[in-house]
């Protein structure tokens, strides 16, 4: 068993969302590179700073992998792919509903664009349809691509994310700070939109149709005021990524465009990636469209020319190549791969995807058909990539773009190995397409994260074998030899012998089984091979001695002791119809009757609740029953009796939820 203060404990009461007591009940736990387009002006390479010692990337020597990560379902990819087999018909319907000129969507699973669909025209007057090789302008999705270049320079020791931007771009010192002790703007501030810079620089085309020049942009910094202290909060800034493009050129010694071609587009085989519409091969450009007075789509001949600002939103790329880029992002997972690196190191790609700064939290009414009481969503920003977590999804990494009449959106779930994207060449709600694509994948039931699996389990397996030997035939010497000194101090032999006897009574003889859950090299949970019913055994080892620090079994498919069933019925009945005196007679003083009474009031809207079957009992003598109420989701009533089995000294009642939020 596990002792108080460890992972399992028997001294609390959780009623709905209320918590009482001091502990807690246990819980089941490369194509050739295309010719370069003309480059934007760059600073004199002689002005770049000397390489810096890259302390940020210093790590201990690698001694090998202790774990691997696998998808447990071998049919997962086939199931996910089947779930988007109707993509073309779906997109044609959505294209009509959105009144879009042209659309392209893609679904990536692991390393492959498994499904795509196109709708409408890349050039409506010419009656030319969109296809996989149609080239769209992706707007601000350029920012994560710029970030890949920054991180590659960091990994090469040529810059540091937490160094002041002024180390590489002295002109930034012209910006006025808010206070005399304001911290300097760092590269990390720029990457996470927390620099205090305004969204735009406020400069116009000063290069005769070639967009904003570098000299003009830097000159505009003189007298520009920050809007808040660097690092104090989040505010999206295109200007910040313009400055990052200039830093890339100065530190690398080559123009920004050239660096991206040589270090990102070339290695990844993104042959369609370009910065100018004129450089797109004939018959490939998805031209920008807008509706005329007769509600007919016409090509808008205007192209917004960015100049030095292109590092924040100027890239053109095909759907086929963007699918390859998204697969490369997903290829950063899992850690510890032996396959060769392509482009930026996997660890650095993972770093960019991780949430680094909280950006907001919202609670909104649930979407139509959603089971949740409300839709709660938290959002964050990593290194240019943004992300969110809500009731439906684990952390979703995303970025979108809007430039001229192009609208783009992309999202991926790194731990789940899936990504989606949507491109439009007219004003369209591509965010809706992204959400629906993710929902299609979720509805397959195959959207699950990788599981961590150990590469070496001999210590855990040996400890389990020792435990099962004592389980089968009690032997005091073997029992004492398998336990850590800490465990011996915390647990009485009599209690543990009784616990093992109870397991034998419920399950008969048990043999070693498969590992269900792996937490660390010292913590795991096994499903044992027993004569009857189901027994899972959680095992905890001492990190130093590798002896057993604790164990607890979880039994299912068994009957509850009569006294426990009677107590559970009484407790649930009193929550249905409150009786203060009867409740005080049922429970010990550990339980706060005020909290129980408050829950009874909350249950009035769904009462009565009826006690169902025993779902599980564990070695710490917690019993968990299903409770079905008149409305709402099922609940789990968990109950613990005191030593003489006369009074309840632990009680929980919690809704069963299929996700992160409470269900209706």
Short mmCIF file of C-alpha atoms in Angstrom, two decimals, residues 77-442:
data_model
loop_
_atom_site.label_atom_id
_atom_site.label_comp_id
_atom_site.label_asym_id
_atom_site.label_seq_id
_atom_site.Cartn_x
_atom_site.Cartn_y
_atom_site.Cartn_z
CA UNK A 77 -3.16 6.45 -39.19
CA UNK A 78 -5.58 4.44 -41.35
CA UNK A 79 -8.50 5.45 -39.13
CA UNK A 80 -7.55 9.13 -39.20
CA UNK A 81 -7.12 9.04 -42.99
CA UNK A 82 -10.51 7.37 -43.45
CA UNK A 83 -12.06 10.13 -41.34
CA UNK A 84 -11.14 12.73 -43.96
CA UNK A 85 -11.94 10.62 -47.03
CA UNK A 86 -14.90 12.90 -47.85
CA UNK A 87 -12.74 16.04 -47.90
CA UNK A 88 -13.53 17.06 -51.50
CA UNK A 89 -17.31 16.94 -51.12
CA UNK A 90 -17.10 18.68 -47.77
CA UNK A 91 -14.92 21.51 -49.14
CA UNK A 92 -17.17 22.07 -52.15
CA UNK A 93 -20.09 22.60 -49.80
CA UNK A 94 -18.12 24.88 -47.49
CA UNK A 95 -16.72 26.85 -50.44
CA UNK A 96 -20.25 27.68 -51.59
CA UNK A 97 -21.31 28.61 -48.06
CA UNK A 98 -18.28 30.87 -47.59
CA UNK A 99 -18.64 32.36 -51.08
CA UNK A 100 -14.92 31.88 -51.66
CA UNK A 101 -13.08 32.39 -54.93
CA UNK A 102 -10.59 29.59 -54.36
CA UNK A 103 -9.67 27.29 -51.46
CA UNK A 104 -7.13 24.62 -50.68
CA UNK A 105 -7.08 22.50 -47.52
CA UNK A 106 -4.75 19.77 -46.35
CA UNK A 107 -4.53 17.19 -43.56
CA UNK A 108 -1.13 15.94 -42.41
CA UNK A 109 -0.65 12.81 -40.33
CA UNK A 110 2.87 12.22 -39.08
CA UNK A 111 5.16 12.69 -42.10
CA UNK A 112 2.56 12.71 -44.87
CA UNK A 113 -0.09 14.91 -46.46
CA UNK A 114 -2.74 12.18 -46.28
CA UNK A 115 -5.67 14.18 -47.69
CA UNK A 116 -6.25 17.43 -49.53
CA UNK A 117 -9.02 19.12 -51.44
CA UNK A 118 -9.42 22.18 -53.62
CA UNK A 119 -12.32 24.41 -54.52
CA UNK A 120 -12.90 27.20 -57.00
CA UNK A 121 -10.37 29.08 -59.04
CA UNK A 122 -6.83 30.29 -58.78
CA UNK A 123 -7.84 32.66 -61.63
CA UNK A 124 -11.61 33.05 -61.97
CA UNK A 125 -11.74 35.03 -65.25
CA UNK A 126 -9.47 32.41 -66.86
CA UNK A 127 -11.56 29.58 -65.40
CA UNK A 128 -8.33 28.08 -63.97
CA UNK A 129 -8.95 25.81 -60.94
CA UNK A 130 -7.01 25.55 -57.69
CA UNK A 131 -4.86 22.43 -57.19
CA UNK A 132 -2.08 21.16 -54.90
CA UNK A 133 0.54 23.20 -56.73
CA UNK A 134 -1.36 26.50 -56.70
CA UNK A 135 0.74 29.09 -54.89
CA UNK A 136 -0.91 31.23 -52.22
CA UNK A 137 0.45 34.09 -50.16
CA UNK A 138 0.38 32.96 -46.52
CA UNK A 139 0.75 36.27 -44.70
CA UNK A 140 1.75 35.99 -41.04
CA UNK A 141 2.37 32.24 -41.23
CA UNK A 142 5.70 33.55 -42.57
CA UNK A 143 6.58 34.39 -38.95
CA UNK A 144 7.16 30.80 -37.73
CA UNK A 145 9.36 30.25 -40.80
CA UNK A 146 11.41 33.31 -39.89
CA UNK A 147 11.65 31.88 -36.37
CA UNK A 148 13.23 28.69 -37.72
CA UNK A 149 16.06 30.83 -39.14
CA UNK A 150 16.55 32.66 -35.84
CA UNK A 151 16.79 29.39 -33.93
CA UNK A 152 19.25 27.92 -36.41
CA UNK A 153 21.52 30.92 -35.89
CA UNK A 154 21.10 30.49 -32.16
CA UNK A 155 22.03 26.81 -32.36
CA UNK A 156 25.11 27.77 -34.38
CA UNK A 157 26.21 30.07 -31.54
CA UNK A 158 25.79 33.25 -33.57
CA UNK A 159 23.14 34.86 -31.39
CA UNK A 160 21.32 34.40 -28.11
CA UNK A 161 17.59 34.75 -27.60
CA UNK A 162 17.95 36.54 -24.28
CA UNK A 163 20.58 39.00 -25.47
CA UNK A 164 19.47 42.60 -26.12
CA UNK A 165 18.42 43.19 -29.72
CA UNK A 166 20.75 46.22 -29.63
CA UNK A 167 23.68 43.77 -29.59
CA UNK A 168 22.83 42.95 -33.19
CA UNK A 169 20.83 46.02 -34.22
CA UNK A 170 22.18 49.16 -32.49
CA UNK A 171 19.56 51.31 -34.22
CA UNK A 172 16.90 49.95 -31.87
CA UNK A 173 18.39 52.11 -29.13
CA UNK A 174 16.63 55.06 -30.79
CA UNK A 175 13.30 53.80 -29.44
CA UNK A 176 12.08 55.66 -26.36
CA UNK A 177 11.48 53.54 -23.27
CA UNK A 178 8.72 54.20 -20.78
CA UNK A 179 10.83 54.25 -17.63
CA UNK A 180 14.51 54.67 -16.86
CA UNK A 181 14.75 51.11 -15.51
CA UNK A 182 12.93 49.40 -18.39
CA UNK A 183 14.70 46.18 -19.39
CA UNK A 184 16.21 46.05 -22.88
CA UNK A 185 14.25 44.42 -25.67
CA UNK A 186 15.58 40.92 -26.32
CA UNK A 187 15.18 38.60 -29.31
CA UNK A 188 12.90 36.44 -27.17
CA UNK A 189 10.66 39.44 -26.59
CA UNK A 190 10.36 39.89 -30.36
CA UNK A 191 9.64 36.19 -30.91
CA UNK A 192 6.94 36.12 -28.22
CA UNK A 193 5.31 39.47 -29.08
CA UNK A 194 6.18 40.88 -25.68
CA UNK A 195 8.61 43.66 -26.67
CA UNK A 196 6.30 46.62 -26.15
CA UNK A 197 6.65 47.60 -29.81
CA UNK A 198 3.54 48.76 -31.67
CA UNK A 199 1.93 46.46 -34.22
CA UNK A 200 3.34 48.40 -37.19
CA UNK A 201 6.21 50.80 -37.79
CA UNK A 202 4.06 53.35 -39.55
CA UNK A 203 6.39 53.62 -42.54
CA UNK A 204 5.22 53.67 -46.14
CA UNK A 205 6.76 52.44 -49.41
CA UNK A 206 9.89 54.52 -49.80
CA UNK A 207 11.64 52.40 -52.45
CA UNK A 208 9.79 53.27 -55.62
CA UNK A 209 7.40 50.33 -55.58
CA UNK A 210 9.75 47.93 -53.81
CA UNK A 211 8.14 48.38 -50.39
CA UNK A 212 9.67 49.67 -47.19
CA UNK A 213 13.45 49.93 -47.27
CA UNK A 214 15.67 48.84 -44.40
CA UNK A 215 17.12 52.32 -44.05
CA UNK A 216 13.67 53.89 -44.01
CA UNK A 217 12.40 51.44 -41.45
CA UNK A 218 15.36 51.93 -39.12
CA UNK A 219 15.15 55.70 -39.50
CA UNK A 220 11.51 55.55 -38.36
CA UNK A 221 12.57 54.05 -35.02
CA UNK A 222 13.92 57.43 -33.88
CA UNK A 223 11.43 58.80 -31.40
CA UNK A 224 9.18 55.73 -31.54
CA UNK A 225 7.82 55.01 -28.06
CA UNK A 226 7.24 51.61 -26.52
CA UNK A 227 3.67 50.87 -25.49
CA UNK A 228 4.62 48.85 -22.39
CA UNK A 229 7.74 47.59 -20.65
CA UNK A 230 9.44 44.74 -22.50
CA UNK A 231 8.47 41.36 -21.11
CA UNK A 232 5.51 42.60 -19.10
CA UNK A 233 2.69 41.47 -21.40
CA UNK A 234 1.66 40.26 -24.85
CA UNK A 235 0.84 42.42 -27.87
CA UNK A 236 1.10 41.18 -31.45
CA UNK A 237 3.74 43.10 -33.39
CA UNK A 238 4.57 42.85 -37.10
CA UNK A 239 7.34 45.38 -36.50
CA UNK A 240 9.08 42.94 -34.17
CA UNK A 241 9.37 40.36 -36.95
CA UNK A 242 10.59 42.98 -39.42
CA UNK A 243 13.46 43.63 -37.00
CA UNK A 244 14.13 39.88 -36.71
CA UNK A 245 14.53 39.68 -40.49
CA UNK A 246 17.16 42.43 -40.35
CA UNK A 247 18.92 40.65 -37.46
CA UNK A 248 19.06 37.41 -39.48
CA UNK A 249 20.77 39.23 -42.36
CA UNK A 250 23.27 41.05 -40.14
CA UNK A 251 24.23 38.03 -38.04
CA UNK A 252 24.45 35.58 -40.95
CA UNK A 253 26.18 38.00 -43.30
CA UNK A 254 23.82 37.22 -46.19
CA UNK A 255 20.47 38.74 -47.20
CA UNK A 256 17.40 37.44 -45.38
CA UNK A 257 15.97 35.83 -48.51
CA UNK A 258 19.20 34.03 -49.25
CA UNK A 259 19.51 32.69 -45.70
CA UNK A 260 15.96 31.32 -45.77
CA UNK A 261 16.57 29.68 -49.15
CA UNK A 262 19.82 28.04 -48.09
CA UNK A 263 18.78 26.98 -44.58
CA UNK A 264 15.02 26.35 -44.74
CA UNK A 265 13.51 26.13 -48.23
CA UNK A 266 16.39 24.21 -49.85
CA UNK A 267 16.86 21.54 -47.14
CA UNK A 268 13.11 20.94 -46.86
CA UNK A 269 12.51 20.85 -50.61
CA UNK A 270 10.06 23.75 -50.58
CA UNK A 271 10.63 24.54 -54.25
CA UNK A 272 7.55 26.76 -54.60
CA UNK A 273 8.49 29.12 -51.74
CA UNK A 274 9.12 32.62 -53.06
CA UNK A 275 8.68 36.28 -52.13
CA UNK A 276 7.32 37.80 -55.35
CA UNK A 277 4.21 36.95 -57.33
CA UNK A 278 6.18 37.61 -60.54
CA UNK A 279 8.56 34.74 -59.71
CA UNK A 280 5.77 32.13 -59.47
CA UNK A 281 5.84 29.89 -62.57
CA UNK A 282 3.09 30.54 -65.14
CA UNK A 283 -0.19 28.83 -64.34
CA UNK A 284 0.60 28.35 -60.66
CA UNK A 285 -0.31 31.58 -58.84
CA UNK A 286 -3.59 31.61 -56.93
CA UNK A 287 -4.28 35.23 -57.77
CA UNK A 288 -6.03 37.48 -55.24
CA UNK A 289 -9.73 38.00 -55.89
CA UNK A 290 -12.47 40.34 -54.78
CA UNK A 291 -16.13 40.71 -55.66
CA UNK A 292 -17.12 43.45 -58.09
CA UNK A 293 -20.37 45.40 -58.04
CA UNK A 294 -22.23 42.54 -59.70
CA UNK A 295 -20.99 40.08 -57.04
CA UNK A 296 -18.67 38.42 -59.55
CA UNK A 297 -15.12 37.50 -58.58
CA UNK A 298 -12.47 39.52 -60.36
CA UNK A 299 -8.68 39.33 -60.03
CA UNK A 300 -7.28 42.15 -57.92
CA UNK A 301 -4.06 43.06 -59.78
CA UNK A 302 -2.61 44.85 -56.78
CA UNK A 303 0.20 43.08 -54.93
CA UNK A 304 1.19 44.43 -51.54
CA UNK A 305 4.96 44.83 -51.70
CA UNK A 306 6.58 44.42 -48.29
CA UNK A 307 10.24 45.18 -48.85
CA UNK A 308 12.10 44.76 -45.58
CA UNK A 309 8.83 43.89 -43.83
CA UNK A 310 8.51 40.57 -45.68
CA UNK A 311 9.97 38.54 -42.80
CA UNK A 312 6.67 39.06 -40.99
CA UNK A 313 4.23 38.19 -43.76
CA UNK A 314 5.46 38.16 -47.35
CA UNK A 315 5.92 34.49 -48.32
CA UNK A 316 4.18 32.65 -51.17
CA UNK A 317 4.02 28.82 -51.12
CA UNK A 318 1.96 25.98 -52.59
CA UNK A 319 -0.35 23.74 -50.60
CA UNK A 320 1.78 20.71 -51.45
CA UNK A 321 4.92 22.37 -50.05
CA UNK A 322 3.18 23.76 -47.00
CA UNK A 323 2.02 20.24 -46.19
CA UNK A 324 5.69 19.22 -46.32
CA UNK A 325 6.58 22.07 -43.93
CA UNK A 326 3.84 21.05 -41.51
CA UNK A 327 4.99 17.42 -41.60
CA UNK A 328 8.49 18.68 -40.76
CA UNK A 329 7.09 20.50 -37.75
CA UNK A 330 5.32 17.33 -36.61
CA UNK A 331 8.55 15.43 -37.20
CA UNK A 332 10.06 17.20 -34.20
CA UNK A 333 8.14 14.65 -32.13
CA UNK A 334 8.83 12.37 -30.48
CA UNK A 335 12.09 13.18 -28.70
CA UNK A 336 15.03 10.82 -29.01
CA UNK A 337 14.69 9.80 -32.68
CA UNK A 338 17.65 8.18 -34.41
CA UNK A 339 16.76 9.32 -37.95
CA UNK A 340 18.95 12.06 -39.49
CA UNK A 341 18.10 15.69 -38.81
CA UNK A 342 16.91 17.84 -41.73
CA UNK A 343 17.25 21.57 -41.25
CA UNK A 344 16.71 22.97 -37.77
CA UNK A 345 17.24 20.46 -34.96
CA UNK A 346 14.15 18.68 -33.68
CA UNK A 347 14.70 19.89 -30.13
CA UNK A 348 14.70 23.49 -31.33
CA UNK A 349 11.51 22.95 -33.32
CA UNK A 350 9.88 21.52 -30.21
CA UNK A 351 11.11 24.50 -28.23
CA UNK A 352 9.38 26.91 -30.61
CA UNK A 353 6.11 25.01 -30.32
CA UNK A 354 5.97 25.00 -26.53
CA UNK A 355 3.79 27.60 -24.75
CA UNK A 356 6.11 30.22 -23.30
CA UNK A 357 3.87 33.13 -22.34
CA UNK A 358 0.24 33.08 -21.25
CA UNK A 359 -1.87 35.35 -23.45
CA UNK A 360 -5.44 34.92 -22.30
CA UNK A 361 -8.31 32.92 -20.88
CA UNK A 362 -11.95 32.97 -21.90
CA UNK A 363 -15.19 31.23 -20.98
CA UNK A 364 -17.88 31.29 -23.66
CA UNK A 365 -21.18 29.48 -24.24
CA UNK A 366 -20.55 26.03 -25.71
CA UNK A 367 -20.65 25.46 -29.44
CA UNK A 368 -23.86 23.97 -30.82
CA UNK A 369 -23.92 20.25 -30.09
CA UNK A 370 -20.99 20.37 -27.66
CA UNK A 371 -21.49 18.44 -24.39
CA UNK A 372 -19.78 21.03 -22.21
CA UNK A 373 -21.43 23.35 -19.72
CA UNK A 374 -19.26 26.11 -21.19
CA UNK A 375 -16.25 26.31 -23.47
CA UNK A 376 -13.19 27.36 -21.49
CA UNK A 377 -10.06 28.19 -23.45
CA UNK A 378 -6.56 29.20 -22.39
CA UNK A 379 -4.13 30.64 -24.92
CA UNK A 380 -0.38 31.14 -25.03
CA UNK A 381 2.46 32.02 -27.37
CA UNK A 382 5.67 30.10 -27.93
CA UNK A 383 8.44 31.31 -30.23
CA UNK A 384 6.09 32.89 -32.81
CA UNK A 385 3.77 29.86 -32.81
CA UNK A 386 0.58 30.53 -30.88
CA UNK A 387 -1.49 27.91 -29.11
CA UNK A 388 -4.62 27.14 -27.17
CA UNK A 389 -6.12 24.47 -24.95
CA UNK A 390 -9.87 24.06 -24.55
CA UNK A 391 -12.51 21.53 -23.60
CA UNK A 392 -12.08 19.64 -26.87
CA UNK A 393 -8.36 19.62 -27.47
CA UNK A 394 -5.03 19.27 -25.80
CA UNK A 395 -2.57 22.04 -26.70
CA UNK A 396 -3.12 23.10 -30.34
CA UNK A 397 -0.25 24.97 -32.02
CA UNK A 398 -1.41 27.37 -34.70
CA UNK A 399 -0.80 30.50 -36.76
CA UNK A 400 -2.93 32.28 -39.30
CA UNK A 401 -2.37 34.99 -41.87
CA UNK A 402 -4.28 37.76 -43.61
CA UNK A 403 -2.71 39.87 -46.33
CA UNK A 404 -4.42 41.68 -49.19
CA UNK A 405 -7.28 39.31 -50.04
CA UNK A 406 -5.45 36.13 -48.98
CA UNK A 407 -6.58 34.34 -45.81
CA UNK A 408 -4.67 31.38 -44.36
CA UNK A 409 -4.81 29.22 -41.25
CA UNK A 410 -2.76 26.31 -39.95
CA UNK A 411 -2.82 24.21 -36.78
CA UNK A 412 -1.23 21.04 -35.46
CA UNK A 413 -1.19 18.89 -32.33
CA UNK A 414 2.43 17.86 -31.76
CA UNK A 415 1.75 15.05 -29.27
CA UNK A 416 -0.98 13.62 -31.50
CA UNK A 417 0.95 13.79 -34.80
CA UNK A 418 -1.72 15.59 -36.84
CA UNK A 419 -1.96 18.97 -38.57
CA UNK A 420 -4.39 20.82 -40.82
CA UNK A 421 -4.29 23.98 -42.94
CA UNK A 422 -6.57 26.06 -45.14
CA UNK A 423 -5.68 28.65 -47.81
CA UNK A 424 -8.02 31.11 -49.57
CA UNK A 425 -7.37 33.70 -52.29
CA UNK A 426 -10.37 35.81 -51.30
CA UNK A 427 -11.90 36.93 -48.02
CA UNK A 428 -13.09 33.71 -46.33
CA UNK A 429 -13.45 32.26 -42.83
CA UNK A 430 -10.58 29.79 -43.03
CA UNK A 431 -10.60 29.53 -39.24
CA UNK A 432 -13.91 27.69 -39.53
CA UNK A 433 -12.31 25.24 -41.97
CA UNK A 434 -9.43 24.62 -39.57
CA UNK A 435 -11.80 23.92 -36.67
CA UNK A 436 -13.96 21.56 -38.71
CA UNK A 437 -10.94 19.65 -40.02
CA UNK A 438 -9.75 19.07 -36.46
CA UNK A 439 -13.24 17.96 -35.48
CA UNK A 440 -13.27 15.43 -38.34
CA UNK A 441 -10.07 13.91 -36.99
CA UNK A 442 -11.41 13.83 -33.45
#
